[in-house]
């Protein structure tokens, strides 16, 4: 193993701190602002809460885990369902509903972490083996495929050749940075793809800079506090749209902790403990939702930066969080983000959602799942069709489970009741190492 340039608790110089922290901020930036753009929330709040959630994570994990928390892609479809979709301006219709659901997700993380603290963690991976988690991951990506293509091709429901070319330029730029570039550039394909797509869009005249010219340099983010900006109401439909996704995101979290531990040569499952990192992730999600931001997750992009640079210092991660918080108050920067054409976001989403789906497929391959076994065939088939098909179990007007949430619940139940279930082992299971940020 290569010797780290800066180990976990080594302090960088002021110059190192600034440059390395900016590097981490830019690594997560593209994906973190993309999620709120897709679900009609504020990119400024997403950026602000990513910094706050990361600082909380560092505090709770006793400054032992150099992880950055950004917006979670797993909750895109659930947020759209809970919030009732987007209005004609591309904003969330009822964002408060999604925020209540996200806060419930944070609380669920806390409950799971308490159980892990008392009973250990192996039961969790027996409940969430690859044959359940991998198809749900595929549903996350494939279920959003139509949305990505629509964003790339259409404007107000009608096909636009010029917008589709912007999407394709964005897509191929991101692919080129992913495949052909090395070192730090390969860790930021989303951001770099967005930049190339934006430049092309400006050249062909589909970018309106009016908002940037009119914006002030300092601007407060658009906070959404319960009881202030929306009525605080908890319904079963909101809970069922959001909470079941924790089956997948907790598995993702465990995978990230294992991968990160291997990168920095630590065992984070034992020290500071999985219960601490999960509750930290959950608190970050709760605080984010309380302020109006999307759910949070540890970011594979930043783990990639750690692996490439061999700079593991938690001070650098802390610096990136502070920069993100400060950046969220720069009005012109946030207005600039709002001018990104939908087609550009669609182009990058084609790649991102495809990678999410493919990571689920890779998990099945890495786990050597035997599809000659009818049990595995049944579980994966049912999850895929229910999730991608948008199946809904409507008990009443106020009580329904649909799409990905229904697929995840049915998958867990089938894994429990069908005969032939194998006992999973967390630390030997490479499948949980997949990144579905």
Tab-separated table of C-alpha atoms in Angstrom:
chain	number	residue	atom	x	y	z
A	1	UNK	CA	0.000	0.000	0.000
A	2	UNK	CA	1.280	3.449	-0.913
A	3	UNK	CA	2.154	5.759	1.935
A	4	UNK	CA	-0.398	8.575	2.326
A	5	UNK	CA	0.634	12.098	1.404
A	6	UNK	CA	-1.417	13.336	4.364
A	7	UNK	CA	-2.895	10.825	6.795
A	8	UNK	CA	-6.235	11.160	8.604
A	9	UNK	CA	-5.175	13.622	11.299
A	10	UNK	CA	-2.264	15.338	9.565
A	11	UNK	CA	-2.771	19.066	9.049
A	12	UNK	CA	-2.134	20.542	5.592
A	13	UNK	CA	-0.472	23.877	5.016
A	14	UNK	CA	-2.744	26.841	4.268
A	15	UNK	CA	-2.057	26.528	0.537
A	16	UNK	CA	-2.654	22.776	0.580
A	17	UNK	CA	-5.834	23.272	2.605
A	18	UNK	CA	-7.285	25.716	0.090
A	19	UNK	CA	-6.408	23.852	-3.105
A	20	UNK	CA	-7.201	20.354	-1.835
A	21	UNK	CA	-10.488	21.442	-0.240
A	22	UNK	CA	-11.581	23.147	-3.479
A	23	UNK	CA	-10.730	19.925	-5.282
A	24	UNK	CA	-13.105	17.943	-3.056
A	25	UNK	CA	-15.796	20.600	-3.355
A	26	UNK	CA	-15.678	20.453	-7.151
A	27	UNK	CA	-15.648	16.641	-7.128
A	28	UNK	CA	-19.051	16.521	-5.435
A	29	UNK	CA	-20.436	19.741	-6.905
A	30	UNK	CA	-21.947	18.449	-10.158
A	31	UNK	CA	-23.897	15.576	-8.621
A	32	UNK	CA	-24.934	17.523	-5.521
A	33	UNK	CA	-26.569	20.339	-7.503
A	34	UNK	CA	-27.980	17.971	-10.138
A	35	UNK	CA	-30.334	16.230	-7.701
A	36	UNK	CA	-32.186	19.394	-6.607
A	37	UNK	CA	-32.344	20.562	-10.231
A	38	UNK	CA	-34.073	17.278	-11.151
A	39	UNK	CA	-36.593	17.371	-8.299
A	40	UNK	CA	-37.343	21.104	-8.216
A	41	UNK	CA	-35.501	22.057	-5.035
A	42	UNK	CA	-32.926	24.783	-4.386
A	43	UNK	CA	-29.336	24.008	-5.510
A	44	UNK	CA	-28.097	26.581	-2.975
A	45	UNK	CA	-29.794	24.734	-0.121
A	46	UNK	CA	-28.437	21.425	-1.407
A	47	UNK	CA	-24.924	22.875	-1.410
A	48	UNK	CA	-25.335	24.506	2.007
A	49	UNK	CA	-26.723	21.368	3.616
A	50	UNK	CA	-24.040	19.181	2.046
A	51	UNK	CA	-21.455	21.228	3.929
A	52	UNK	CA	-23.431	21.174	7.181
A	53	UNK	CA	-24.130	17.426	6.906
A	54	UNK	CA	-20.441	16.713	6.261
A	55	UNK	CA	-19.363	18.675	9.343
A	56	UNK	CA	-21.948	16.822	11.445
A	57	UNK	CA	-20.672	13.529	10.033
A	58	UNK	CA	-17.085	14.382	10.956
A	59	UNK	CA	-18.111	15.368	14.484
A	60	UNK	CA	-20.180	12.227	15.141
A	61	UNK	CA	-17.534	9.898	13.713
A	62	UNK	CA	-14.947	11.580	15.974
A	63	UNK	CA	-13.005	13.020	13.004
A	64	UNK	CA	-11.893	9.518	12.032
A	65	UNK	CA	-13.718	9.131	8.699
A	66	UNK	CA	-12.776	11.464	5.789
A	67	UNK	CA	-16.130	11.264	4.001
A	68	UNK	CA	-18.090	13.977	2.194
A	69	UNK	CA	-21.897	13.919	2.154
A	70	UNK	CA	-23.779	15.058	-0.951
A	71	UNK	CA	-27.258	14.738	-2.463
A	72	UNK	CA	-28.523	11.154	-2.844
A	73	UNK	CA	-29.712	9.990	-6.269
A	74	UNK	CA	-31.626	7.105	-4.714
A	75	UNK	CA	-34.331	9.518	-3.546
A	76	UNK	CA	-35.021	11.303	-6.861
A	77	UNK	CA	-38.108	9.251	-7.775
A	78	UNK	CA	-39.457	9.093	-4.179
A	79	UNK	CA	-39.119	12.888	-3.798
A	80	UNK	CA	-41.029	13.446	-7.050
A	81	UNK	CA	-43.758	11.050	-5.893
A	82	UNK	CA	-44.045	12.532	-2.398
A	83	UNK	CA	-44.002	16.112	-3.695
A	84	UNK	CA	-46.550	15.511	-6.439
A	85	UNK	CA	-44.144	16.121	-9.335
A	86	UNK	CA	-42.972	19.421	-10.842
A	87	UNK	CA	-44.919	22.505	-11.901
A	88	UNK	CA	-44.611	24.348	-15.246
A	89	UNK	CA	-41.513	26.163	-13.942
A	90	UNK	CA	-39.736	22.935	-13.043
A	91	UNK	CA	-40.207	23.468	-9.306
A	92	UNK	CA	-41.538	20.925	-6.831
A	93	UNK	CA	-45.326	21.157	-6.400
A	94	UNK	CA	-45.393	20.269	-2.690
A	95	UNK	CA	-41.764	20.188	-1.526
A	96	UNK	CA	-42.834	20.119	2.130
A	97	UNK	CA	-44.204	16.608	1.704
A	98	UNK	CA	-40.844	15.378	0.436
A	99	UNK	CA	-39.044	17.137	3.291
A	100	UNK	CA	-41.243	15.439	5.882
A	101	UNK	CA	-40.505	12.102	4.246
A	102	UNK	CA	-36.771	12.829	4.191
A	103	UNK	CA	-36.817	13.722	7.879
A	104	UNK	CA	-38.503	10.373	8.530
A	105	UNK	CA	-35.679	8.725	6.587
A	106	UNK	CA	-33.156	10.423	8.887
A	107	UNK	CA	-35.024	9.177	11.954
A	108	UNK	CA	-35.108	5.652	10.485
A	109	UNK	CA	-31.329	5.780	10.117
A	110	UNK	CA	-31.148	6.628	13.807
A	111	UNK	CA	-33.334	3.667	14.783
A	112	UNK	CA	-31.245	1.292	12.651
A	113	UNK	CA	-28.007	2.633	14.147
A	114	UNK	CA	-29.375	2.081	17.666
A	115	UNK	CA	-30.258	-1.523	16.820
A	116	UNK	CA	-26.802	-2.079	15.291
A	117	UNK	CA	-25.191	-0.601	18.403
A	118	UNK	CA	-27.030	-3.126	20.574
A	119	UNK	CA	-27.066	-6.218	18.355
A	120	UNK	CA	-24.241	-5.887	15.808
A	121	UNK	CA	-24.511	-5.448	12.044
A	122	UNK	CA	-24.549	-8.898	10.426
A	123	UNK	CA	-28.331	-9.256	10.687
A	124	UNK	CA	-28.638	-6.233	8.431
A	125	UNK	CA	-26.771	-7.843	5.545
A	126	UNK	CA	-28.757	-11.047	5.982
A	127	UNK	CA	-31.876	-8.904	5.557
A	128	UNK	CA	-30.355	-7.038	2.575
A	129	UNK	CA	-28.357	-9.531	0.488
A	130	UNK	CA	-27.214	-8.660	-3.053
A	131	UNK	CA	-30.162	-10.490	-4.639
A	132	UNK	CA	-32.468	-7.885	-3.059
A	133	UNK	CA	-30.303	-4.765	-3.141
A	134	UNK	CA	-28.892	-5.138	-6.672
A	135	UNK	CA	-32.247	-5.267	-8.528
A	136	UNK	CA	-33.512	-2.297	-6.498
A	137	UNK	CA	-30.392	-0.361	-7.503
A	138	UNK	CA	-31.176	-1.235	-11.121
A	139	UNK	CA	-34.724	0.054	-10.601
A	140	UNK	CA	-33.345	3.369	-9.338
A	141	UNK	CA	-31.461	3.912	-12.582
A	142	UNK	CA	-33.834	2.351	-15.127
A	143	UNK	CA	-36.922	3.869	-13.527
A	144	UNK	CA	-35.521	7.327	-14.303
A	145	UNK	CA	-34.413	6.516	-17.858
A	146	UNK	CA	-37.498	8.022	-19.483
A	147	UNK	CA	-37.073	11.202	-17.448
A	148	UNK	CA	-33.455	11.608	-18.571
A	149	UNK	CA	-34.284	11.092	-22.250
A	150	UNK	CA	-37.248	13.472	-22.067
A	151	UNK	CA	-35.046	16.162	-20.524
A	152	UNK	CA	-32.433	15.613	-23.218
A	153	UNK	CA	-34.730	15.669	-26.253
A	154	UNK	CA	-37.827	17.712	-25.514
A	155	UNK	CA	-38.680	21.310	-24.697
A	156	UNK	CA	-42.210	21.834	-23.366
A	157	UNK	CA	-43.126	18.364	-24.580
A	158	UNK	CA	-41.880	18.893	-28.159
A	159	UNK	CA	-38.757	17.483	-29.768
A	160	UNK	CA	-35.865	19.945	-30.182
A	161	UNK	CA	-32.896	19.021	-32.359
A	162	UNK	CA	-30.625	21.786	-31.039
A	163	UNK	CA	-31.346	20.900	-27.400
A	164	UNK	CA	-30.732	17.225	-28.081
A	165	UNK	CA	-27.336	18.062	-29.606
A	166	UNK	CA	-26.469	19.902	-26.369
A	167	UNK	CA	-27.446	16.791	-24.423
A	168	UNK	CA	-25.297	14.576	-26.635
A	169	UNK	CA	-22.293	16.916	-26.380
A	170	UNK	CA	-22.664	16.838	-22.589
A	171	UNK	CA	-23.021	13.056	-22.557
A	172	UNK	CA	-20.002	12.358	-24.746
A	173	UNK	CA	-17.850	14.882	-22.885
A	174	UNK	CA	-18.609	13.116	-19.587
A	175	UNK	CA	-17.844	9.747	-21.202
A	176	UNK	CA	-14.515	11.010	-22.540
A	177	UNK	CA	-13.479	12.360	-19.127
A	178	UNK	CA	-14.522	9.088	-17.505
A	179	UNK	CA	-12.752	6.750	-19.912
A	180	UNK	CA	-9.781	8.584	-21.396
A	181	UNK	CA	-8.564	10.883	-18.625
A	182	UNK	CA	-6.612	9.856	-15.552
A	183	UNK	CA	-5.905	11.245	-12.100
A	184	UNK	CA	-8.162	13.971	-10.713
A	185	UNK	CA	-9.985	14.711	-13.995
A	186	UNK	CA	-11.426	11.181	-14.097
A	187	UNK	CA	-12.928	11.748	-10.637
A	188	UNK	CA	-15.022	14.731	-11.788
A	189	UNK	CA	-16.701	13.655	-15.048
A	190	UNK	CA	-20.106	15.030	-14.004
A	191	UNK	CA	-18.829	18.530	-13.328
A	192	UNK	CA	-16.586	18.571	-16.413
A	193	UNK	CA	-19.356	17.211	-18.621
A	194	UNK	CA	-21.709	19.928	-17.379
A	195	UNK	CA	-19.079	22.590	-18.121
A	196	UNK	CA	-18.519	21.377	-21.698
A	197	UNK	CA	-22.271	21.037	-22.309
A	198	UNK	CA	-22.889	24.513	-20.916
A	199	UNK	CA	-20.240	26.089	-23.133
A	200	UNK	CA	-21.741	24.398	-26.199
A	201	UNK	CA	-25.236	25.522	-25.160
A	202	UNK	CA	-24.041	29.112	-24.820
A	203	UNK	CA	-22.450	28.968	-28.284
A	204	UNK	CA	-25.661	27.705	-29.935
A	205	UNK	CA	-27.743	30.261	-28.058
A	206	UNK	CA	-29.918	28.245	-25.679
A	207	UNK	CA	-28.613	29.831	-22.462
A	208	UNK	CA	-30.312	32.901	-20.987
A	209	UNK	CA	-27.889	34.928	-18.831
A	210	UNK	CA	-30.527	37.401	-17.630
A	211	UNK	CA	-30.809	35.810	-14.191
A	212	UNK	CA	-27.038	36.055	-13.656
A	213	UNK	CA	-26.937	39.737	-14.580
A	214	UNK	CA	-29.838	40.540	-12.268
A	215	UNK	CA	-28.601	38.477	-9.301
A	216	UNK	CA	-26.728	40.076	-6.410
A	217	UNK	CA	-23.388	38.758	-5.242
A	218	UNK	CA	-24.815	37.821	-1.845
A	219	UNK	CA	-28.122	35.977	-1.582
A	220	UNK	CA	-29.784	33.883	1.110
A	221	UNK	CA	-30.608	30.329	0.004
A	222	UNK	CA	-34.291	29.421	-0.317
A	223	UNK	CA	-34.905	27.766	3.035
A	224	UNK	CA	-37.933	25.536	3.603
A	225	UNK	CA	-38.676	25.203	7.322
A	226	UNK	CA	-41.628	23.097	8.525
A	227	UNK	CA	-44.417	25.172	10.052
A	228	UNK	CA	-42.972	28.315	8.465
A	229	UNK	CA	-42.902	27.669	4.727
A	230	UNK	CA	-45.288	24.695	4.639
A	231	UNK	CA	-47.750	22.923	6.902
A	232	UNK	CA	-46.307	20.086	8.937
A	233	UNK	CA	-48.369	17.031	8.027
A	234	UNK	CA	-47.377	13.365	8.231
A	235	UNK	CA	-49.258	10.913	6.012
A	236	UNK	CA	-48.794	7.224	5.318
A	237	UNK	CA	-48.347	7.868	1.588
A	238	UNK	CA	-45.408	10.218	2.251
A	239	UNK	CA	-43.766	7.720	4.600
A	240	UNK	CA	-44.242	4.801	2.220
A	241	UNK	CA	-42.857	6.756	-0.725
A	242	UNK	CA	-39.631	7.682	1.070
A	243	UNK	CA	-38.767	5.439	4.038
A	244	UNK	CA	-38.463	2.014	2.287
A	245	UNK	CA	-35.566	3.360	0.224
A	246	UNK	CA	-33.382	3.126	3.345
A	247	UNK	CA	-33.123	-0.595	2.553
A	248	UNK	CA	-30.924	0.414	-0.364
A	249	UNK	CA	-29.186	3.532	0.943
A	250	UNK	CA	-28.008	1.864	4.141
A	251	UNK	CA	-26.509	-0.926	2.061
A	252	UNK	CA	-24.863	1.776	-0.076
A	253	UNK	CA	-23.532	3.430	3.074
A	254	UNK	CA	-21.990	0.177	4.296
A	255	UNK	CA	-20.361	-0.356	0.925
A	256	UNK	CA	-18.855	3.134	1.001
A	257	UNK	CA	-17.493	2.579	4.502
A	258	UNK	CA	-15.836	-0.677	3.419
A	259	UNK	CA	-14.316	0.873	0.299
A	260	UNK	CA	-13.165	3.980	2.167
A	261	UNK	CA	-11.651	1.797	4.883
A	262	UNK	CA	-9.616	-0.074	2.293
A	263	UNK	CA	-8.450	3.166	0.690
A	264	UNK	CA	-7.170	4.666	3.961
A	265	UNK	CA	-6.227	1.325	5.594
A	266	UNK	CA	-8.751	1.476	8.456
A	267	UNK	CA	-11.663	-0.658	9.633
A	268	UNK	CA	-14.505	1.843	9.892
A	269	UNK	CA	-17.083	-0.866	10.531
A	270	UNK	CA	-15.448	-1.386	13.948
A	271	UNK	CA	-13.930	2.028	14.675
A	272	UNK	CA	-15.666	4.437	15.025
A	273	UNK	CA	-18.332	1.840	14.304
A	274	UNK	CA	-21.075	1.357	11.744
A	275	UNK	CA	-23.675	2.634	14.201
A	276	UNK	CA	-21.885	5.988	14.415
A	277	UNK	CA	-21.496	6.475	10.653
A	278	UNK	CA	-25.113	5.497	9.959
A	279	UNK	CA	-26.526	7.833	12.610
A	280	UNK	CA	-24.255	10.582	11.274
A	281	UNK	CA	-25.593	9.996	7.759
A	282	UNK	CA	-29.118	10.031	9.144
A	283	UNK	CA	-28.622	13.245	11.098
A	284	UNK	CA	-27.170	14.889	7.993
A	285	UNK	CA	-30.286	13.846	6.048
A	286	UNK	CA	-32.619	15.067	8.803
A	287	UNK	CA	-30.954	18.472	9.115
A	288	UNK	CA	-30.843	18.844	5.340
A	289	UNK	CA	-34.557	18.095	5.005
A	290	UNK	CA	-35.405	20.386	7.937
A	291	UNK	CA	-33.791	23.249	6.003
A	292	UNK	CA	-35.264	22.264	2.613
A	293	UNK	CA	-32.482	20.152	1.090
A	294	UNK	CA	-32.454	16.624	-0.384
A	295	UNK	CA	-31.401	13.496	1.577
A	296	UNK	CA	-27.672	12.977	1.949
A	297	UNK	CA	-25.259	10.138	1.364
A	298	UNK	CA	-21.496	9.631	1.468
A	299	UNK	CA	-20.060	10.326	-1.986
A	300	UNK	CA	-18.109	7.877	-4.109
A	301	UNK	CA	-16.674	10.804	-6.088
A	302	UNK	CA	-14.827	12.043	-3.026
A	303	UNK	CA	-13.656	8.564	-2.113
A	304	UNK	CA	-12.183	8.462	-5.625
A	305	UNK	CA	-10.352	11.732	-4.981
A	306	UNK	CA	-8.912	10.282	-1.754
A	307	UNK	CA	-7.677	7.203	-3.615
A	308	UNK	CA	-6.091	9.264	-6.406
A	309	UNK	CA	-4.406	11.958	-4.286
A	310	UNK	CA	-3.629	9.840	-1.198
A	311	UNK	CA	-4.577	12.887	0.885
A	312	UNK	CA	-6.776	11.447	3.656
A	313	UNK	CA	-6.787	14.405	6.032
A	314	UNK	CA	-10.149	15.129	7.675
A	315	UNK	CA	-9.091	18.786	7.780
A	316	UNK	CA	-9.257	18.884	3.979
A	317	UNK	CA	-12.779	17.394	4.025
A	318	UNK	CA	-13.779	19.925	6.685
A	319	UNK	CA	-12.369	22.708	4.502
A	320	UNK	CA	-14.405	21.485	1.518
A	321	UNK	CA	-17.549	21.578	3.667
A	322	UNK	CA	-16.853	25.161	4.757
A	323	UNK	CA	-16.233	26.245	1.144
A	324	UNK	CA	-19.523	24.641	0.046
A	325	UNK	CA	-21.395	26.516	2.797
A	326	UNK	CA	-19.839	29.848	1.800
A	327	UNK	CA	-20.416	29.193	-1.905
A	328	UNK	CA	-24.148	28.628	-1.331
A	329	UNK	CA	-24.512	32.301	-0.352
A	330	UNK	CA	-22.952	33.611	-3.592
A	331	UNK	CA	-26.042	34.790	-5.455
A	332	UNK	CA	-24.489	35.096	-8.906
A	333	UNK	CA	-23.041	31.577	-8.687
A	334	UNK	CA	-26.414	30.108	-7.753
A	335	UNK	CA	-28.142	32.109	-10.514
A	336	UNK	CA	-25.541	30.781	-12.948
A	337	UNK	CA	-26.479	27.230	-11.955
A	338	UNK	CA	-30.133	27.997	-12.652
A	339	UNK	CA	-29.237	28.917	-16.261
A	340	UNK	CA	-28.004	25.391	-17.053
A	341	UNK	CA	-30.288	24.142	-19.862
A	342	UNK	CA	-32.508	21.170	-19.056
A	343	UNK	CA	-31.018	19.370	-22.065
A	344	UNK	CA	-27.546	19.539	-20.504
A	345	UNK	CA	-28.894	18.037	-17.293
A	346	UNK	CA	-30.626	15.379	-19.370
A	347	UNK	CA	-27.416	14.477	-21.156
A	348	UNK	CA	-25.505	13.985	-17.940
A	349	UNK	CA	-28.474	12.119	-16.421
A	350	UNK	CA	-28.408	9.546	-19.239
A	351	UNK	CA	-24.921	8.546	-18.149
A	352	UNK	CA	-25.542	8.824	-14.415
A	353	UNK	CA	-28.770	6.850	-14.343
A	354	UNK	CA	-27.237	4.244	-16.628
A	355	UNK	CA	-24.244	3.887	-14.325
A	356	UNK	CA	-26.571	3.446	-11.353
A	357	UNK	CA	-28.438	0.655	-13.130
A	358	UNK	CA	-25.191	-0.948	-14.299
A	359	UNK	CA	-23.770	-0.887	-10.771
A	360	UNK	CA	-26.707	-3.043	-9.684
A	361	UNK	CA	-25.921	-5.466	-12.506
A	362	UNK	CA	-22.271	-5.456	-11.491
A	363	UNK	CA	-23.262	-6.284	-7.925
A	364	UNK	CA	-25.069	-9.394	-9.162
A	365	UNK	CA	-22.017	-10.435	-11.194
A	366	UNK	CA	-19.507	-9.766	-8.391
A	367	UNK	CA	-21.696	-11.674	-5.940
A	368	UNK	CA	-21.850	-14.644	-8.345
A	369	UNK	CA	-25.637	-14.776	-8.099
A	370	UNK	CA	-26.867	-18.035	-9.643
A	371	UNK	CA	-29.880	-17.353	-11.861
A	372	UNK	CA	-30.229	-21.074	-12.432
A	373	UNK	CA	-31.674	-20.969	-8.927
A	374	UNK	CA	-35.384	-20.204	-9.279
A	375	UNK	CA	-35.398	-18.380	-5.935
A	376	UNK	CA	-32.963	-15.762	-7.215
A	377	UNK	CA	-34.755	-15.556	-10.541
A	378	UNK	CA	-38.119	-14.909	-8.869
A	379	UNK	CA	-36.854	-12.242	-6.446
A	380	UNK	CA	-34.969	-10.215	-9.048
A	381	UNK	CA	-37.720	-10.519	-11.663
A	382	UNK	CA	-40.474	-9.336	-9.349
A	383	UNK	CA	-38.406	-6.395	-8.067
A	384	UNK	CA	-37.481	-5.232	-11.579
A	385	UNK	CA	-40.984	-5.363	-13.040
A	386	UNK	CA	-42.731	-3.838	-10.016
A	387	UNK	CA	-40.166	-1.048	-9.754
A	388	UNK	CA	-39.682	-0.139	-13.407
A	389	UNK	CA	-43.353	-0.701	-14.232
A	390	UNK	CA	-44.426	1.760	-11.541
A	391	UNK	CA	-46.717	-0.679	-9.729
A	392	UNK	CA	-48.802	0.859	-6.932
A	393	UNK	CA	-50.604	-0.735	-4.006
A	394	UNK	CA	-53.436	1.684	-3.221
A	395	UNK	CA	-55.206	0.765	0.000
A	396	UNK	CA	-57.041	4.090	0.187
A	397	UNK	CA	-56.657	7.653	-1.093
A	398	UNK	CA	-54.291	8.412	1.779
A	399	UNK	CA	-52.465	5.080	1.873
A	400	UNK	CA	-50.470	3.741	-1.064
A	401	UNK	CA	-47.089	2.176	-1.780
A	402	UNK	CA	-45.687	2.489	-5.274
A	403	UNK	CA	-42.746	2.083	-7.598
A	404	UNK	CA	-39.328	1.604	-6.079
A	405	UNK	CA	-40.647	1.557	-2.502
A	406	UNK	CA	-43.080	-1.261	-3.275
A	407	UNK	CA	-40.374	-3.181	-5.149
A	408	UNK	CA	-37.952	-2.878	-2.221
A	409	UNK	CA	-40.534	-4.017	0.347
A	410	UNK	CA	-41.674	-6.985	-1.765
A	411	UNK	CA	-38.051	-7.944	-2.393
A	412	UNK	CA	-37.225	-7.993	1.315
A	413	UNK	CA	-40.358	-10.041	2.064
A	414	UNK	CA	-39.618	-12.564	-0.686
A	415	UNK	CA	-36.056	-12.959	0.578
A	416	UNK	CA	-37.378	-13.729	4.054
A	417	UNK	CA	-40.197	-16.147	3.156
A	418	UNK	CA	-38.814	-18.083	0.184
A	419	UNK	CA	-36.828	-21.226	1.094
A	420	UNK	CA	-33.100	-21.494	0.470
A	421	UNK	CA	-31.955	-18.193	1.956
A	422	UNK	CA	-28.192	-18.089	2.507
A	423	UNK	CA	-26.629	-16.406	5.499
A	424	UNK	CA	-24.762	-13.331	4.268
A	425	UNK	CA	-21.419	-12.213	5.631
A	426	UNK	CA	-20.868	-8.462	5.477
A	427	UNK	CA	-17.112	-8.280	5.517
A	428	UNK	CA	-16.559	-10.933	2.862
A	429	UNK	CA	-19.272	-9.635	0.567
A	430	UNK	CA	-17.693	-7.536	-2.162
A	431	UNK	CA	-21.108	-6.750	-3.574
A	432	UNK	CA	-21.824	-4.080	-1.013
A	433	UNK	CA	-18.881	-2.125	-2.325
A	434	UNK	CA	-20.805	-0.798	-5.292
A	435	UNK	CA	-21.338	2.945	-5.596
A	436	UNK	CA	-24.902	4.151	-6.282
A	437	UNK	CA	-24.540	7.680	-5.070
